[in-house]
Amino acid sequence: MASSPPQLPSILCPIILSVLLLLHTSTDAQNTPQDFLDAHNSVRSDLGVGPLSWNDTVAAYATGYANWRAGDCSLIHSRGPYGENIFWGSSGWEWNASDAMSYWVAEQQYYDYGSNSCARRQVCGHYTQVVWAKSVSLGCARVVCNDGGVFITCNYYPRGNIIGKRPY
């Protein structure tokens, strides 16, 4: 006769359930419009750049594009009417707004304000879009791709990174 699986002590069941709910909630809670705004506005505030506001029209555009990219999770820009930053994270991690922002803002080290340029062979356009002073609103979206990876896009109105112009 097969034995039954061991039972957890009844006191542990509510604790384990609470931890699982907390983990699930905290992951979801790190992708709200306010999470994206707070992450952007914190960086902008450090430079004395005005805050962004959430734009539902721009967010709808971001959501549409993110949903379209869910099939392949490719880092391809939409070439739409807004400024845009995109992020991809591989499966196995709950990538969130903070992760995407950390990735984009890490490019700050390659941006030279004096020459208004990136260090040779480096990218800094994601960072300069985040802090572009004339961008006043934002819309972002996050999807889990068919392969289990995560695609995040943030779109900015009006777009930044205008050649020859400084971000702030």
Coordinates of N, CA and C in Angstrom, one line a residue:
M1 N 0.8 -1.2 0.0 CA 0.0 0.0 0.0 C 0.9 1.2 0.0
A2 N 0.6 2.2 -0.9 CA 1.3 3.4 -0.9 C 1.1 4.3 0.3
S3 N 2.1 5.0 0.7 CA 1.9 5.9 1.9 C 1.5 7.3 1.4
S4 N 0.8 8.0 2.2 CA 0.4 9.3 1.9 C 1.5 10.3 2.0
P5 N 1.5 11.4 1.2 CA 2.6 12.4 1.3 C 2.5 13.0 2.7
P6 N 3.7 13.5 3.2 CA 3.7 14.1 4.5 C 2.8 15.3 4.5
Q7 N 2.1 15.6 5.6 CA 1.3 16.8 5.7 C 2.0 17.9 6.5
L8 N 1.8 19.1 6.0 CA 2.4 20.2 6.7 C 1.7 20.5 8.0
P9 N 2.3 20.9 9.1 CA 1.6 21.3 10.3 C 0.6 22.4 9.9
S10 N -0.6 22.3 10.5 CA -1.6 23.3 10.1 C -1.2 24.7 10.4
I11 N -0.3 25.0 11.3 CA 0.1 26.4 11.6 C 0.9 26.9 10.4
L12 N 1.6 26.1 9.6 CA 2.4 26.6 8.5 C 1.6 26.9 7.3
C13 N 0.5 26.3 7.1 CA -0.3 26.6 5.8 C -0.6 28.0 5.7
P14 N -1.2 28.7 6.7 CA -1.5 30.1 6.5 C -0.3 31.0 6.3
I15 N 0.8 30.6 6.9 CA 2.1 31.4 6.7 C 2.6 31.2 5.3
I16 N 2.6 30.0 4.8 CA 3.1 29.8 3.5 C 2.2 30.5 2.5
L17 N 0.9 30.4 2.6 CA 0.0 31.0 1.7 C 0.2 32.6 1.7
S18 N 0.4 33.1 2.9 CA 0.7 34.6 3.0 C 2.0 35.0 2.3
V19 N 3.0 34.2 2.4 CA 4.3 34.5 1.7 C 4.1 34.4 0.2
L20 N 3.4 33.4 -0.3 CA 3.2 33.2 -1.7 C 2.4 34.4 -2.2
L21 N 1.3 34.8 -1.5 CA 0.5 36.0 -2.0 C 1.4 37.2 -1.9
L22 N 2.2 37.4 -0.9 CA 3.0 38.6 -0.8 C 4.0 38.6 -2.0
L23 N 4.6 37.5 -2.3 CA 5.6 37.5 -3.5 C 4.9 37.8 -4.8
H24 N 3.7 37.2 -5.0 CA 2.9 37.4 -6.2 C 2.5 38.9 -6.3
T25 N 2.0 39.4 -5.2 CA 1.5 40.8 -5.2 C 2.7 41.8 -5.4
S26 N 3.8 41.5 -4.8 CA 4.9 42.5 -4.9 C 5.4 42.5 -6.3
T27 N 5.4 41.4 -7.0 CA 5.9 41.4 -8.4 C 4.9 42.2 -9.3
D28 N 3.6 41.9 -9.1 CA 2.6 42.7 -9.9 C 2.7 44.1 -9.6
A29 N 2.9 44.5 -8.3 CA 2.8 45.8 -7.9 C 4.0 46.7 -8.4
Q30 N 5.0 46.0 -8.9 CA 6.2 46.8 -9.4 C 6.1 47.1 -10.8
N31 N 4.9 47.0 -11.4 CA 4.7 47.3 -12.8 C 3.5 48.2 -13.0
T32 N 3.1 49.0 -12.0 CA 2.0 49.9 -12.2 C 2.4 51.2 -12.8
P33 N 1.4 52.0 -13.4 CA 1.8 53.3 -13.9 C 2.6 54.1 -12.9
Q34 N 2.2 54.0 -11.6 CA 2.9 54.8 -10.6 C 4.4 54.4 -10.4
D35 N 4.6 53.0 -10.5 CA 6.0 52.5 -10.4 C 6.8 53.1 -11.6
F36 N 6.3 53.1 -12.8 CA 7.1 53.6 -13.9 C 7.3 55.1 -13.7
L37 N 6.3 55.8 -13.3 CA 6.5 57.3 -13.1 C 7.5 57.6 -12.0
D38 N 7.3 56.9 -10.9 CA 8.3 57.1 -9.8 C 9.7 56.9 -10.2
A39 N 9.9 55.8 -10.9 CA 11.3 55.5 -11.3 C 11.9 56.6 -12.2
H40 N 11.0 57.0 -13.2 CA 11.5 58.1 -14.1 C 11.7 59.4 -13.4
N41 N 10.7 59.8 -12.6 CA 10.7 61.1 -11.9 C 11.8 61.2 -10.9
S42 N 12.2 60.1 -10.3 CA 13.3 60.1 -9.3 C 14.6 60.5 -10.0
V43 N 14.9 59.9 -11.2 CA 16.1 60.2 -12.0 C 16.0 61.7 -12.5
R44 N 14.9 62.1 -13.0 CA 14.7 63.4 -13.5 C 14.9 64.5 -12.4
S45 N 14.3 64.2 -11.2 CA 14.4 65.1 -10.1 C 15.9 65.3 -9.7
D46 N 16.7 64.3 -9.8 CA 18.1 64.4 -9.4 C 18.8 65.4 -10.3
L47 N 18.3 65.6 -11.5 CA 18.9 66.6 -12.4 C 18.2 67.9 -12.5
G48 N 17.1 68.0 -11.7 CA 16.3 69.3 -11.7 C 15.4 69.3 -12.9
V49 N 15.1 68.2 -13.5 CA 14.2 68.1 -14.7 C 12.8 67.9 -14.2
G50 N 11.8 68.5 -14.7 CA 10.4 68.4 -14.3 C 9.9 67.0 -14.4
P51 N 8.9 66.7 -13.6 CA 8.3 65.3 -13.6 C 7.5 65.0 -14.9
L52 N 7.4 63.7 -15.2 CA 6.5 63.3 -16.2 C 5.2 62.9 -15.6
S53 N 4.1 63.0 -16.4 CA 2.8 62.5 -16.0 C 2.4 61.3 -16.8
W54 N 1.5 60.5 -16.3 CA 1.0 59.4 -17.1 C 0.1 59.8 -18.2
N55 N 0.2 59.3 -19.4 CA -0.6 59.6 -20.5 C -1.3 58.4 -21.0
D56 N -2.6 58.3 -20.8 CA -3.4 57.1 -21.2 C -3.3 56.8 -22.7
T57 N -3.2 57.8 -23.5 CA -3.1 57.6 -25.0 C -1.7 56.9 -25.3
V58 N -0.7 57.5 -24.7 CA 0.7 56.9 -24.9 C 0.8 55.5 -24.3
A59 N 0.1 55.3 -23.2 CA 0.1 54.0 -22.6 C -0.6 53.0 -23.5
A60 N -1.7 53.4 -24.1 CA -2.4 52.5 -25.0 C -1.5 52.1 -26.2
Y61 N -0.8 53.0 -26.7 CA 0.2 52.8 -27.8 C 1.2 51.8 -27.3
A62 N 1.8 52.0 -26.1 CA 2.8 51.1 -25.6 C 2.2 49.7 -25.4
T63 N 1.0 49.6 -24.9 CA 0.4 48.3 -24.6 C 0.2 47.6 -25.9
G64 N -0.3 48.3 -27.0 CA -0.5 47.6 -28.3 C 0.8 47.1 -28.8
Y65 N 1.9 47.9 -28.7 CA 3.1 47.4 -29.3 C 3.7 46.3 -28.4
A66 N 3.6 46.4 -27.1 CA 4.1 45.3 -26.3 C 3.4 44.0 -26.6
N67 N 2.1 44.1 -26.7 CA 1.3 42.9 -27.0 C 1.7 42.3 -28.4
W68 N 2.0 43.1 -29.4 CA 2.5 42.7 -30.7 C 3.8 42.0 -30.6
R69 N 4.7 42.5 -29.7 CA 6.1 41.9 -29.6 C 6.0 40.7 -28.7
A70 N 5.0 40.4 -28.0 CA 4.9 39.2 -27.2 C 5.2 37.9 -27.9
G71 N 4.9 37.9 -29.2 CA 5.1 36.7 -30.0 C 6.6 36.3 -30.2
D72 N 7.5 37.3 -30.2 CA 8.9 37.0 -30.4 C 9.8 37.7 -29.5
C73 N 9.3 38.7 -28.7 CA 10.1 39.4 -27.7 C 11.3 40.1 -28.3
S74 N 11.3 40.4 -29.6 CA 12.5 41.0 -30.2 C 12.6 42.5 -29.8
L75 N 13.9 42.9 -29.6 CA 14.2 44.3 -29.3 C 14.2 45.1 -30.6
I76 N 13.0 45.4 -31.1 CA 12.9 46.2 -32.3 C 12.0 47.3 -31.9
H77 N 12.4 48.5 -32.3 CA 11.6 49.7 -32.0 C 10.4 49.8 -32.9
S78 N 9.4 50.4 -32.4 CA 8.1 50.5 -33.1 C 8.1 51.5 -34.2
R79 N 9.0 52.5 -34.2 CA 9.1 53.6 -35.1 C 7.8 54.4 -35.2
G80 N 7.2 54.5 -34.0 CA 5.9 55.2 -33.9 C 6.1 56.7 -33.6
P81 N 5.1 57.4 -33.2 CA 5.1 58.8 -33.1 C 5.7 59.3 -31.8
Y82 N 6.1 58.4 -30.9 CA 6.6 58.8 -29.6 C 8.1 58.4 -29.4
G83 N 8.8 59.0 -28.5 CA 10.1 58.5 -28.0 C 9.8 57.2 -27.4
E84 N 10.9 56.3 -27.4 CA 10.7 55.0 -27.0 C 11.9 54.4 -26.4
N85 N 11.8 53.7 -25.3 CA 12.8 52.8 -24.7 C 12.2 51.4 -24.6
I86 N 13.0 50.4 -25.0 CA 12.5 49.0 -24.9 C 13.5 48.2 -24.1
F87 N 13.0 47.2 -23.5 CA 13.8 46.3 -22.6 C 13.3 44.9 -22.8
W88 N 14.2 43.9 -22.8 CA 13.9 42.5 -22.8 C 14.7 41.8 -21.7
G89 N 14.0 40.9 -21.0 CA 14.6 40.1 -20.0 C 14.3 38.6 -20.2
S90 N 15.2 37.8 -20.0 CA 15.0 36.4 -20.3 C 14.1 35.7 -19.3
S91 N 13.6 34.6 -19.7 CA 12.6 33.8 -18.8 C 13.4 33.4 -17.5
G92 N 12.6 33.2 -16.5 CA 13.1 32.8 -15.2 C 13.3 33.9 -14.2
W93 N 12.9 35.1 -14.6 CA 13.0 36.2 -13.6 C 11.7 37.1 -13.9
E94 N 11.2 37.6 -12.8 CA 10.1 38.5 -12.9 C 10.5 40.0 -13.1
W95 N 11.0 40.2 -14.3 CA 11.5 41.6 -14.7 C 10.4 42.6 -14.5
N96 N 10.7 43.8 -14.0 CA 9.7 44.8 -13.7 C 10.2 46.2 -14.1
A97 N 9.4 47.2 -13.8 CA 9.7 48.6 -14.1 C 11.0 49.0 -13.6
S98 N 11.3 48.6 -12.4 CA 12.6 49.0 -11.8 C 13.8 48.4 -12.6
D99 N 13.7 47.2 -13.0 CA 14.7 46.5 -13.8 C 15.0 47.3 -15.1
A100 N 13.9 47.6 -15.8 CA 14.1 48.3 -17.1 C 14.7 49.7 -16.8
M101 N 14.3 50.4 -15.8 CA 14.8 51.7 -15.6 C 16.3 51.6 -15.2
S102 N 16.7 50.6 -14.4 CA 18.1 50.5 -14.0 C 18.9 50.2 -15.2
Y103 N 18.4 49.5 -16.1 CA 19.2 49.2 -17.4 C 19.3 50.5 -18.2
W104 N 18.3 51.2 -18.4 CA 18.3 52.4 -19.2 C 19.2 53.5 -18.5
V105 N 19.0 53.7 -17.2 CA 19.7 54.7 -16.5 C 21.2 54.4 -16.3
A106 N 21.6 53.1 -16.4 CA 23.0 52.8 -16.3 C 23.8 53.4 -17.4
E107 N 23.2 53.8 -18.5 CA 23.9 54.4 -19.6 C 24.3 55.8 -19.3
Q108 N 23.9 56.4 -18.1 CA 24.3 57.7 -17.7 C 25.8 57.8 -17.7
Q109 N 26.5 56.8 -17.3 CA 28.0 56.8 -17.2 C 28.6 57.1 -18.6
Y110 N 27.9 56.8 -19.7 CA 28.5 57.0 -21.0 C 28.1 58.3 -21.6
Y111 N 27.3 59.1 -21.0 CA 26.8 60.4 -21.5 C 27.7 61.5 -21.0
D112 N 28.2 62.3 -21.9 CA 29.0 63.5 -21.6 C 28.2 64.8 -21.9
Y113 N 27.7 65.5 -20.9 CA 26.9 66.6 -21.1 C 27.6 67.7 -21.9
G114 N 28.9 67.9 -21.5 CA 29.7 69.0 -22.2 C 29.8 68.8 -23.7
S115 N 30.0 67.6 -24.2 CA 30.0 67.4 -25.6 C 28.7 67.0 -26.2
N116 N 27.7 66.7 -25.3 CA 26.4 66.2 -25.7 C 26.5 65.0 -26.5
S117 N 27.3 64.0 -26.1 CA 27.6 62.8 -26.8 C 27.8 61.6 -25.9
C118 N 27.7 60.5 -26.5 CA 28.0 59.2 -25.8 C 29.5 58.9 -26.0
A119 N 30.0 58.2 -25.0 CA 31.4 57.7 -25.1 C 31.5 56.8 -26.4
R120 N 32.7 56.7 -26.9 CA 32.9 55.9 -28.1 C 32.5 54.5 -27.9
R121 N 31.7 54.0 -28.9 CA 31.2 52.6 -28.9 C 30.3 52.3 -27.7
Q122 N 29.6 53.3 -27.2 CA 28.7 53.1 -26.1 C 27.3 53.6 -26.5
V123 N 26.3 53.2 -25.8 CA 24.9 53.7 -26.1 C 24.5 54.5 -24.8
C124 N 23.9 55.7 -25.1 CA 23.3 56.4 -24.0 C 22.0 57.0 -24.3
G125 N 21.4 56.7 -25.4 CA 20.1 57.3 -25.9 C 18.9 56.9 -25.0
H126 N 19.0 55.7 -24.4 CA 17.9 55.4 -23.5 C 17.9 56.3 -22.3
Y127 N 19.1 56.6 -21.7 CA 19.2 57.5 -20.6 C 18.7 58.9 -21.0
T128 N 19.2 59.4 -22.1 CA 18.9 60.8 -22.5 C 17.4 60.9 -22.7
Q129 N 16.7 59.8 -23.2 CA 15.3 59.9 -23.4 C 14.6 60.0 -22.0
V130 N 15.1 59.2 -21.1 CA 14.5 59.2 -19.7 C 14.5 60.6 -19.1
V131 N 15.6 61.4 -19.3 CA 15.8 62.7 -18.7 C 15.5 63.9 -19.7
W132 N 14.9 63.6 -20.9 CA 14.7 64.6 -21.9 C 13.6 65.6 -21.3
A133 N 14.1 66.8 -21.0 CA 13.3 67.8 -20.3 C 12.0 68.2 -21.0
K134 N 12.0 68.2 -22.3 CA 10.8 68.6 -23.1 C 9.8 67.4 -23.2
S135 N 10.1 66.2 -22.8 CA 9.1 65.1 -22.7 C 8.4 65.4 -21.5
V136 N 7.1 65.4 -21.5 CA 6.3 65.7 -20.4 C 5.3 64.6 -19.9
S137 N 5.2 63.6 -20.8 CA 4.3 62.5 -20.4 C 4.8 61.2 -20.8
L138 N 4.3 60.1 -20.3 CA 4.8 58.8 -20.4 C 3.7 57.8 -20.4
G139 N 3.9 56.7 -21.1 CA 3.1 55.5 -21.1 C 3.9 54.3 -21.3
C140 N 3.8 53.3 -20.4 CA 4.6 52.1 -20.5 C 3.7 50.8 -20.4
A141 N 4.3 49.7 -20.8 CA 3.6 48.4 -20.8 C 4.7 47.3 -20.6
R142 N 4.2 46.2 -20.0 CA 5.0 45.1 -19.8 C 4.2 43.8 -20.2
V143 N 4.9 42.9 -20.9 CA 4.2 41.7 -21.3 C 5.2 40.5 -21.0
V144 N 4.6 39.4 -20.7 CA 5.4 38.1 -20.7 C 5.3 37.5 -22.1
C145 N 6.4 37.3 -22.7 CA 6.4 36.8 -24.1 C 6.1 35.3 -24.2
N146 N 5.8 34.8 -25.3 CA 5.5 33.4 -25.6 C 6.7 32.5 -25.1
D147 N 7.9 33.0 -25.2 CA 9.1 32.2 -24.7 C 9.3 32.3 -23.2
G148 N 8.5 33.0 -22.5 CA 8.7 33.2 -21.1 C 9.5 34.4 -20.7
G149 N 10.1 35.1 -21.7 CA 10.8 36.3 -21.4 C 9.9 37.5 -21.1
V150 N 10.4 38.6 -20.8 CA 9.6 39.8 -20.6 C 10.0 40.9 -21.5
F151 N 9.0 41.6 -22.1 CA 9.2 42.8 -22.9 C 8.6 44.0 -22.2
I152 N 9.4 45.0 -22.1 CA 8.9 46.3 -21.5 C 9.2 47.4 -22.4
T153 N 8.2 48.3 -22.6 CA 8.4 49.5 -23.4 C 7.8 50.7 -22.7
C154 N 8.6 51.8 -22.8 CA 8.1 53.1 -22.3 C 8.1 54.0 -23.5
N155 N 7.0 54.8 -23.7 CA 6.9 55.7 -24.7 C 6.8 57.1 -24.1
Y156 N 7.3 58.1 -24.8 CA 7.4 59.5 -24.3 C 6.9 60.5 -25.2
Y157 N 6.1 61.5 -24.7 CA 5.6 62.5 -25.5 C 5.9 63.9 -24.9
P158 N 6.4 64.8 -25.7 CA 6.9 64.5 -27.0 C 8.2 63.8 -27.0
R159 N 8.6 63.2 -28.1 CA 9.8 62.4 -28.2 C 11.0 63.3 -27.9
G160 N 12.1 62.6 -27.5 CA 13.3 63.3 -27.2 C 14.4 62.8 -28.2
N161 N 15.6 63.0 -27.7 CA 16.8 62.6 -28.5 C 16.8 63.2 -29.9
I162 N 16.6 64.6 -29.9 CA 16.7 65.3 -31.1 C 18.1 65.7 -31.4
I163 N 18.6 65.3 -32.5 CA 20.0 65.5 -32.9 C 20.4 67.0 -32.7
G164 N 21.5 67.2 -32.0 CA 22.0 68.6 -31.8 C 21.4 69.3 -30.6
K165 N 20.4 68.7 -30.0 CA 19.8 69.3 -28.8 C 20.3 68.6 -27.5
R166 N 20.4 69.3 -26.4 CA 20.7 68.7 -25.2 C 19.5 68.2 -24.5
P167 N 19.6 67.1 -23.7 CA 18.4 66.6 -23.1 C 17.8 67.5 -22.0
Y168 N 18.7 68.3 -21.3 CA 18.2 69.1 -20.3 C 19.1 70.3 -20.2

